[in-house]
Short mmCIF file of C-alpha atoms and ligand atoms in Angstrom, two decimals:
data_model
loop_
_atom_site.label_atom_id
_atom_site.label_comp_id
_atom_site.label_asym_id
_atom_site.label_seq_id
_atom_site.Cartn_x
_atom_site.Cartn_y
_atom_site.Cartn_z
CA UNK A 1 119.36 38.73 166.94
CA UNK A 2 120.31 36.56 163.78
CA UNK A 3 120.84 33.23 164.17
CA UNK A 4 124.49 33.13 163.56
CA UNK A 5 125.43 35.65 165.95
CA UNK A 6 128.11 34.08 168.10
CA UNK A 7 128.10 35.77 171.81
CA UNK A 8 130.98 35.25 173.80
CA UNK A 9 131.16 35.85 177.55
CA UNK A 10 134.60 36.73 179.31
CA UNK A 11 134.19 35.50 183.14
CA UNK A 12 131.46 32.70 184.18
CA UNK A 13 130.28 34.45 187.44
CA UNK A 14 127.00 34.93 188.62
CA UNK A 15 126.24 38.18 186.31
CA UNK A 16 127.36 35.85 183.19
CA UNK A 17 125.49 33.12 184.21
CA UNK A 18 122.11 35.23 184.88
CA UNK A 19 122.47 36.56 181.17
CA UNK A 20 123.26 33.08 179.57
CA UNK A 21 120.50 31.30 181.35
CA UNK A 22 118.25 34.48 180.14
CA UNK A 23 119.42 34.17 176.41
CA UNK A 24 118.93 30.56 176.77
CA UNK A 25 115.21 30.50 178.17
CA UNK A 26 114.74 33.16 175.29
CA UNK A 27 115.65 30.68 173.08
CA UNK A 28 119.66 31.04 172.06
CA UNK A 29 120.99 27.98 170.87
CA UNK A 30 123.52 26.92 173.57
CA UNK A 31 125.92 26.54 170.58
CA UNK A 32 126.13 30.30 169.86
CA UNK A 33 127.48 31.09 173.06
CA UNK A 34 130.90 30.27 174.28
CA UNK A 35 132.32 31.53 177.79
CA UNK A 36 136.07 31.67 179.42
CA UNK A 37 137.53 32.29 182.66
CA UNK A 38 140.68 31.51 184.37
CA UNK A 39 138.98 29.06 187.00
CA UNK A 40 138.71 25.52 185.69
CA UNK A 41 136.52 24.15 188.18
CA UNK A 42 133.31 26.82 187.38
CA UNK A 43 133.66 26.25 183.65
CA UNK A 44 132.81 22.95 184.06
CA UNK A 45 130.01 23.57 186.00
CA UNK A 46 128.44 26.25 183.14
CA UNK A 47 129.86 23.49 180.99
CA UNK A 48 127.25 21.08 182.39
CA UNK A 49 124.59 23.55 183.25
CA UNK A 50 124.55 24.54 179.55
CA UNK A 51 125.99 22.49 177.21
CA UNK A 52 128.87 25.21 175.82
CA UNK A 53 132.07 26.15 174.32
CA UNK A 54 134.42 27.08 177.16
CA UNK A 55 137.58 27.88 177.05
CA UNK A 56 140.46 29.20 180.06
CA UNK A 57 142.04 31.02 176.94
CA UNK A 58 140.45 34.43 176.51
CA UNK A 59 141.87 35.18 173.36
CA UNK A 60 140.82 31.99 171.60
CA UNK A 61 136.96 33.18 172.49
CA UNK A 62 137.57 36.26 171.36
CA UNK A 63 139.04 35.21 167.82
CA UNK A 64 135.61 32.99 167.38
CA UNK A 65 132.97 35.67 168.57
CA UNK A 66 130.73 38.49 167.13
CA UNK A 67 129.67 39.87 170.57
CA UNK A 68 132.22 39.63 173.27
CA UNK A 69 130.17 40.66 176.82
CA UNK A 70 133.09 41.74 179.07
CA UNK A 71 131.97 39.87 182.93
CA UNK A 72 134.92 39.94 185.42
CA UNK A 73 135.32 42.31 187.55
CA UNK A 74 135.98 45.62 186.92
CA UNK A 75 139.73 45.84 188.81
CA UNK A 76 141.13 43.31 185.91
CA UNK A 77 139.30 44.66 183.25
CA UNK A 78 142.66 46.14 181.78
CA UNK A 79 144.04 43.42 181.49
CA UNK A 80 141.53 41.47 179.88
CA UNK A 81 141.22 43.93 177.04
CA UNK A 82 145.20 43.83 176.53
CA UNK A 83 144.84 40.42 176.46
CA UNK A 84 142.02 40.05 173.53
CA UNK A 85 142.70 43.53 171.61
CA UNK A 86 144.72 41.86 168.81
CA UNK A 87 142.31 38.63 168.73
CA UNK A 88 139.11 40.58 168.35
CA UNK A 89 137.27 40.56 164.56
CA UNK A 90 136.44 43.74 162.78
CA UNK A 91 132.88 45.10 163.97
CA UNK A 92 132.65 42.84 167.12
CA UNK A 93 130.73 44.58 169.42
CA UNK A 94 132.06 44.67 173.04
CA UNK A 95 129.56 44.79 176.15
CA UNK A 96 130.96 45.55 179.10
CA UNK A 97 129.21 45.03 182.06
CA UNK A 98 131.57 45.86 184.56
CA UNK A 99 130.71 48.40 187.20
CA UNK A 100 132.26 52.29 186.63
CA UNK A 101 134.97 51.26 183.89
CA UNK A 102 134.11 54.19 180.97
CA UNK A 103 133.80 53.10 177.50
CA UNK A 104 137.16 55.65 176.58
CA UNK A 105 139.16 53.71 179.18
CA UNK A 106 138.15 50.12 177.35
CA UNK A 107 138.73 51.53 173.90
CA UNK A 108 142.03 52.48 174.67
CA UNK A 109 143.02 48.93 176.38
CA UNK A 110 141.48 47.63 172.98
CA UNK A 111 143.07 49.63 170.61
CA UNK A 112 141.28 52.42 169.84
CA UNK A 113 138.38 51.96 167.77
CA UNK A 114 136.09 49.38 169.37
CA UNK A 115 132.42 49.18 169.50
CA UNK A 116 131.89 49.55 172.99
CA UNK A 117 128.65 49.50 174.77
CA UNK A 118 128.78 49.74 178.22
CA UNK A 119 125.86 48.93 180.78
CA UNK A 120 125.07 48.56 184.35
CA UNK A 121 122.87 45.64 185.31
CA UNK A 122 121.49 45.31 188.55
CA UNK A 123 121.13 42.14 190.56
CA UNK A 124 117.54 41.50 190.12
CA UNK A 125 118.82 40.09 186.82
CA UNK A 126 120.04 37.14 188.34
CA UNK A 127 115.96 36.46 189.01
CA UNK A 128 115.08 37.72 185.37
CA UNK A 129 113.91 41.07 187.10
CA UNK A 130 116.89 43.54 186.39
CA UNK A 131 117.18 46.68 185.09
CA UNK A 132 120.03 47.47 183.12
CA UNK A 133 121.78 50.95 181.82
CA UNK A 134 123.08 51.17 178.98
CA UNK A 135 125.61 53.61 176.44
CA UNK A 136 126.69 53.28 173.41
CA UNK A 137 129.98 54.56 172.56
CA UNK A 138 130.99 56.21 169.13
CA UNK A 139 131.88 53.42 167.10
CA UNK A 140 128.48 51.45 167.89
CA UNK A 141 126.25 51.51 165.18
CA UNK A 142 122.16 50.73 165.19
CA UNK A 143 122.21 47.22 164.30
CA UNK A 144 124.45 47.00 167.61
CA UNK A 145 122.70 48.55 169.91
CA UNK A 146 119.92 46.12 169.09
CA UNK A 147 121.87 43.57 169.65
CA UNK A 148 123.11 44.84 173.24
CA UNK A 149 119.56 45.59 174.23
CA UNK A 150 118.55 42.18 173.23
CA UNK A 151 121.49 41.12 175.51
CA UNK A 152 120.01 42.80 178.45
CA UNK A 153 117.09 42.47 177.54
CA UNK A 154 117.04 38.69 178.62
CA UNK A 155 117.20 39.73 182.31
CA UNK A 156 114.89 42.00 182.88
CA UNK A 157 114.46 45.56 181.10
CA UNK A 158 116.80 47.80 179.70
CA UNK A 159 117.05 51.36 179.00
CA UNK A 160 119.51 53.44 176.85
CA UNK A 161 121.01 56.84 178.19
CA UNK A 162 122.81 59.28 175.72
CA UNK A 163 125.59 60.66 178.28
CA UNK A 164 127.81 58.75 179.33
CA UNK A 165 128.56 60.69 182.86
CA UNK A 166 124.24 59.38 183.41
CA UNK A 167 125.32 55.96 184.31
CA UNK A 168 126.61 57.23 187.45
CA UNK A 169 123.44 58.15 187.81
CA UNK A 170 122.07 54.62 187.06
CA UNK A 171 124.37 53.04 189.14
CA UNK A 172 123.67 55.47 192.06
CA UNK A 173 119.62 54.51 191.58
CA UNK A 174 119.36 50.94 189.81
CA UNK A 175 122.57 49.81 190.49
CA UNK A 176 122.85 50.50 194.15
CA UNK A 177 119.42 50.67 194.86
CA UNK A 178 118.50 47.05 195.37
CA UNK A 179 120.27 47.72 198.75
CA UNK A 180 118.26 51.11 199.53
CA UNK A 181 115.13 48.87 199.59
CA UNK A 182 116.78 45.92 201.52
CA UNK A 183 117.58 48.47 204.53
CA UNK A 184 113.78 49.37 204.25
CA UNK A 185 112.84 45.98 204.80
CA UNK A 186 115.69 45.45 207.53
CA UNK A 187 114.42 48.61 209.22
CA UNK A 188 110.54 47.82 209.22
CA UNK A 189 111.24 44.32 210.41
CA UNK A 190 113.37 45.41 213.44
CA UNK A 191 110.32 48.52 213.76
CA UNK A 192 107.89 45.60 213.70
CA UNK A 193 109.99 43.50 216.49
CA UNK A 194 110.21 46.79 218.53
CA UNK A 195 106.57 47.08 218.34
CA UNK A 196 105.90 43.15 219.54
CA UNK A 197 106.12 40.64 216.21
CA UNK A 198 107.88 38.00 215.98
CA UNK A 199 111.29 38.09 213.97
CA UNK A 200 110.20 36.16 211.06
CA UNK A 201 106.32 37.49 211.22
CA UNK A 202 107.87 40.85 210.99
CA UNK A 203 110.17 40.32 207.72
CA UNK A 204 107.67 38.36 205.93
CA UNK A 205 105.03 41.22 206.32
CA UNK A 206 108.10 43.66 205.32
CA UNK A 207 108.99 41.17 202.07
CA UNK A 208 105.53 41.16 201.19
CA UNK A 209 104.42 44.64 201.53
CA UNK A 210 107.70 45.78 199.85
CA UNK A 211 106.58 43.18 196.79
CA UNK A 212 102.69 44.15 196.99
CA UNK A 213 103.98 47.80 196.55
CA UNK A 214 105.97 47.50 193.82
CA UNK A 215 103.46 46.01 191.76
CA UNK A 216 100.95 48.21 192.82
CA UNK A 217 103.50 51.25 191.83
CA UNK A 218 104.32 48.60 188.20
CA UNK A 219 100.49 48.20 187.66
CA UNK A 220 98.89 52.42 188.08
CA UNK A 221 98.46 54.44 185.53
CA UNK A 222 98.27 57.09 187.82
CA UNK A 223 101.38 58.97 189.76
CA UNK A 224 103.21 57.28 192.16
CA UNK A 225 102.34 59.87 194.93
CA UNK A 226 98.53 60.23 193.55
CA UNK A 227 99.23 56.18 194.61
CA UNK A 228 100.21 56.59 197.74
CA UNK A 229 97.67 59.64 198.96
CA UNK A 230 94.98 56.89 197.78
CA UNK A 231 96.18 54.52 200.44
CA UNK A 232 96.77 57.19 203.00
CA UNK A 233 93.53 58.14 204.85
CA UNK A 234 93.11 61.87 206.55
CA UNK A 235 94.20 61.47 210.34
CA UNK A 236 94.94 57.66 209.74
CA UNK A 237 97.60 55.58 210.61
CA UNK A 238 99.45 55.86 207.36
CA UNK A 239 99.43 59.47 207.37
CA UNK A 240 100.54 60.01 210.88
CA UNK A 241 103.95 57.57 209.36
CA UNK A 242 104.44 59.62 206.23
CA UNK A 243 104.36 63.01 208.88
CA UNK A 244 106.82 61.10 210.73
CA UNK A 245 108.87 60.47 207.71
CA UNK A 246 108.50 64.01 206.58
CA UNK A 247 109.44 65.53 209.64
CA UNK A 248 112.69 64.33 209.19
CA UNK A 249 112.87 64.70 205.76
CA UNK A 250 112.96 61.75 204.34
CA UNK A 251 113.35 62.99 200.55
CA UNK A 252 116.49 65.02 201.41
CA UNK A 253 117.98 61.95 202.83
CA UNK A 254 117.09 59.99 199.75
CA UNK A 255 118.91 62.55 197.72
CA UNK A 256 121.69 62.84 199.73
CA UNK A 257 122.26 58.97 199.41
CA UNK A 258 121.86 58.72 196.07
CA UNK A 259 124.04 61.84 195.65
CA UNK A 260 127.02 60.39 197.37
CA UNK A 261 126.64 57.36 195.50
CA UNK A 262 126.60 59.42 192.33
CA UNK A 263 129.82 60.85 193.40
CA UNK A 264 131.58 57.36 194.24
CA UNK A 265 130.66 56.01 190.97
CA UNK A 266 132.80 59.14 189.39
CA UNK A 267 135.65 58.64 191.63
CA UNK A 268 136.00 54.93 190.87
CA UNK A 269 135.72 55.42 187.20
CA UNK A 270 138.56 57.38 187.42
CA UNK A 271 140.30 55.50 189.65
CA UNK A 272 139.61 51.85 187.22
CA UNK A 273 140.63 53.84 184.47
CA UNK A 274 144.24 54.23 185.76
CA UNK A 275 144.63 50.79 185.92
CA UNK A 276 146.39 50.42 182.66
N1 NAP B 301 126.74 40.87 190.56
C1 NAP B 301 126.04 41.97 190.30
O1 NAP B 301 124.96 42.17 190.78
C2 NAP B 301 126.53 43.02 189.35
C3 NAP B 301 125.73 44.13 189.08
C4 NAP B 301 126.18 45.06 188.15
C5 NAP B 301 127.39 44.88 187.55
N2 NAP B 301 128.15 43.80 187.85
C6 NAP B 301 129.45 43.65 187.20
O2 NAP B 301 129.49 42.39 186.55
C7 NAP B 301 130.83 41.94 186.53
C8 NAP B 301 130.84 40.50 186.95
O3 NAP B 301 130.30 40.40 188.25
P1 NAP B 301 130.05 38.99 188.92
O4 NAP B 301 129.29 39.24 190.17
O5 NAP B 301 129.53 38.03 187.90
O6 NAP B 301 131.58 38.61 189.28
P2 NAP B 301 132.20 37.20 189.64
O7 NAP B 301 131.13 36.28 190.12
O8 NAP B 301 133.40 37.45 190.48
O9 NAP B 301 132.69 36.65 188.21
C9 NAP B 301 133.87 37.05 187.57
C10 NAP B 301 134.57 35.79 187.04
O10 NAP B 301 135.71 36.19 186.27
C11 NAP B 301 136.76 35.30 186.57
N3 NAP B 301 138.06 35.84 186.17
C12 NAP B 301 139.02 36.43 186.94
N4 NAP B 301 140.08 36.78 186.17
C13 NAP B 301 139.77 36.41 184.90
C14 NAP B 301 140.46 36.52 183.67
N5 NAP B 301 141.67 37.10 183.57
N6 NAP B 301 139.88 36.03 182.56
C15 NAP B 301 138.65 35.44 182.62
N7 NAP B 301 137.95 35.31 183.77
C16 NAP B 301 138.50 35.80 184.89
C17 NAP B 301 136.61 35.09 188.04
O11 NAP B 301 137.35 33.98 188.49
P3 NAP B 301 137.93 34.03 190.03
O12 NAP B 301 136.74 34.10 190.91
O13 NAP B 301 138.68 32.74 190.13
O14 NAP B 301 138.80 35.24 190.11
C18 NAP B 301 135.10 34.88 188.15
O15 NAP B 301 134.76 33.54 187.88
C19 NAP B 301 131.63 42.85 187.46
O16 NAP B 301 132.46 43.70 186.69
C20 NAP B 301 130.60 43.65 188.19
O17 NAP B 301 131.04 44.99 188.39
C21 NAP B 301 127.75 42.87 188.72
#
């Protein structure tokens, strides 16, 4: 990123203030980002936390920034972009960040020839540990798509996908799927009570095996299932579980979740993208 890019963030919430703290602690000057939002009271706050340029106008960011990162939620996202489409320099690149909104739909609220890249973070990134979506829309150009990738990049990893339609796809794995692995650990916790631990014995062996496992899965060169047939012994207790599990197909269920996720993600980006 060169040193006199100036990134400007539209909404201080917690997704804006994961990234800024994650630029900062990558070493962004404070003084080449600026932020706005409507509420007073949380600008001061970022104000403090970070020593920046905030403003409650959204079109006097825009007219000073290079990189506008679009972080309010997607139901006023429309109106946003009305609001900035004439105050916006030539070749700014705009990130949006907001869930199911389709890079056509912001391009049109801005005017028509933006350089939209559109992601989807998930909230791991507000620990440094996301993973983030991202496409790049027709007016984006290489230099840009560094730049976004740097953007995410300061969360967690990132990881660019040439259809657009595939970020439902994200969302309906990385996106939702922080919550997939919570209901795992709510599940084994209450299986572990059923079976005689204690409440909070039971969720901190679910926490930590859920953590061990990922880093085991992180760390192998091998497969993931050539992973898990290692730790699962012939006529052992693990593989009398994964029977269980199989029995009752636990793969189609999987897919079926993920599927109908998939298919929300569609419906709501048509659905935000009538909200002009
Ligand atoms: N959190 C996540 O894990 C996650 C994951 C993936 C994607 N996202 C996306 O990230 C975006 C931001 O999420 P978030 O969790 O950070 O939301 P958030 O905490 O609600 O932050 C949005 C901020 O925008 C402010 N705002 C409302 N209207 C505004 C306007 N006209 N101009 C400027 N600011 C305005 C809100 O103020 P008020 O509260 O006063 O309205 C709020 O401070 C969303 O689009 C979401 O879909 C979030």
């Amino acid at each position: 990123m060169k040193n006199s890019t100036t990134i400007g963030f539209i909404g201080a919430g917690n997704m804006a203030y994961a990234i800024i703290s994650g630029l900062i602690n990558n070493g962004m000057p404070a003084k080449q980002i600026k932020l706005s939002d409507t509420n007073e009271a949380l600008l001061f706050l970022r104000k403090e936390a970070f020593n920046l340029e905030v403003f409650t106008d959204n079109i006097e960011l825009a007219k000073r920034c290079d990189v506008i990162v679009l972080a309010v939620k997607p139901q006023i996202l429309s109106t946003v972009c009305h609001q900035i489409a004439d105050a916006i320099k030539p070749n700014t690149l705009v990130v949006s960040i907001a869930a199911g909104v389709r890079v056509g739909d912001i391009n049109h609220w801005l005017g028509g020839n933006a350089s939209i890249v559109r992601t989807m973070p998930n909230t791991p990134a507000l620990l440094n540990q996301g993973v983030t979506g991202l496409f790049a829309g027709e007016f984006v150009n290489e230099l840009q798509k560094e730049l976004a990738s740097d953007i995410l990049n300061s969360v967690g990893q990132s990881l660019w996908v040439e259809e657009e339609k595939m970020l439902d796809a994200v969302t309906a794995l990385s996106g939702s799927g922080p919550a997939y692995f919570f209901l795992m650990i709510e599940s084994m916790s209450k299986a572990g009570v059923a079976l005689g631990l204690d409440e909070k014995t039971a969720q901190s062996l679910s926490i930590q095996t859920a953590l061990g496992a990922s880093m085991m899965a992180n760390a192998t060169t091998d497969s993931i299932a050539a992973l898990r047939k290692q730790v699962t012994s012939p006529n052992g207790t693990t593989q009398a579980a994964i029977a269980s599990f199989q029995q009752q197909n636990f793969e189609s269920i999987v897919a079926q979740a993920m599927r109908a996720a998939f298919d929300r993600a569609d419906e709501l980006g048509t659905e935000l993208g009538h909200n002009d």
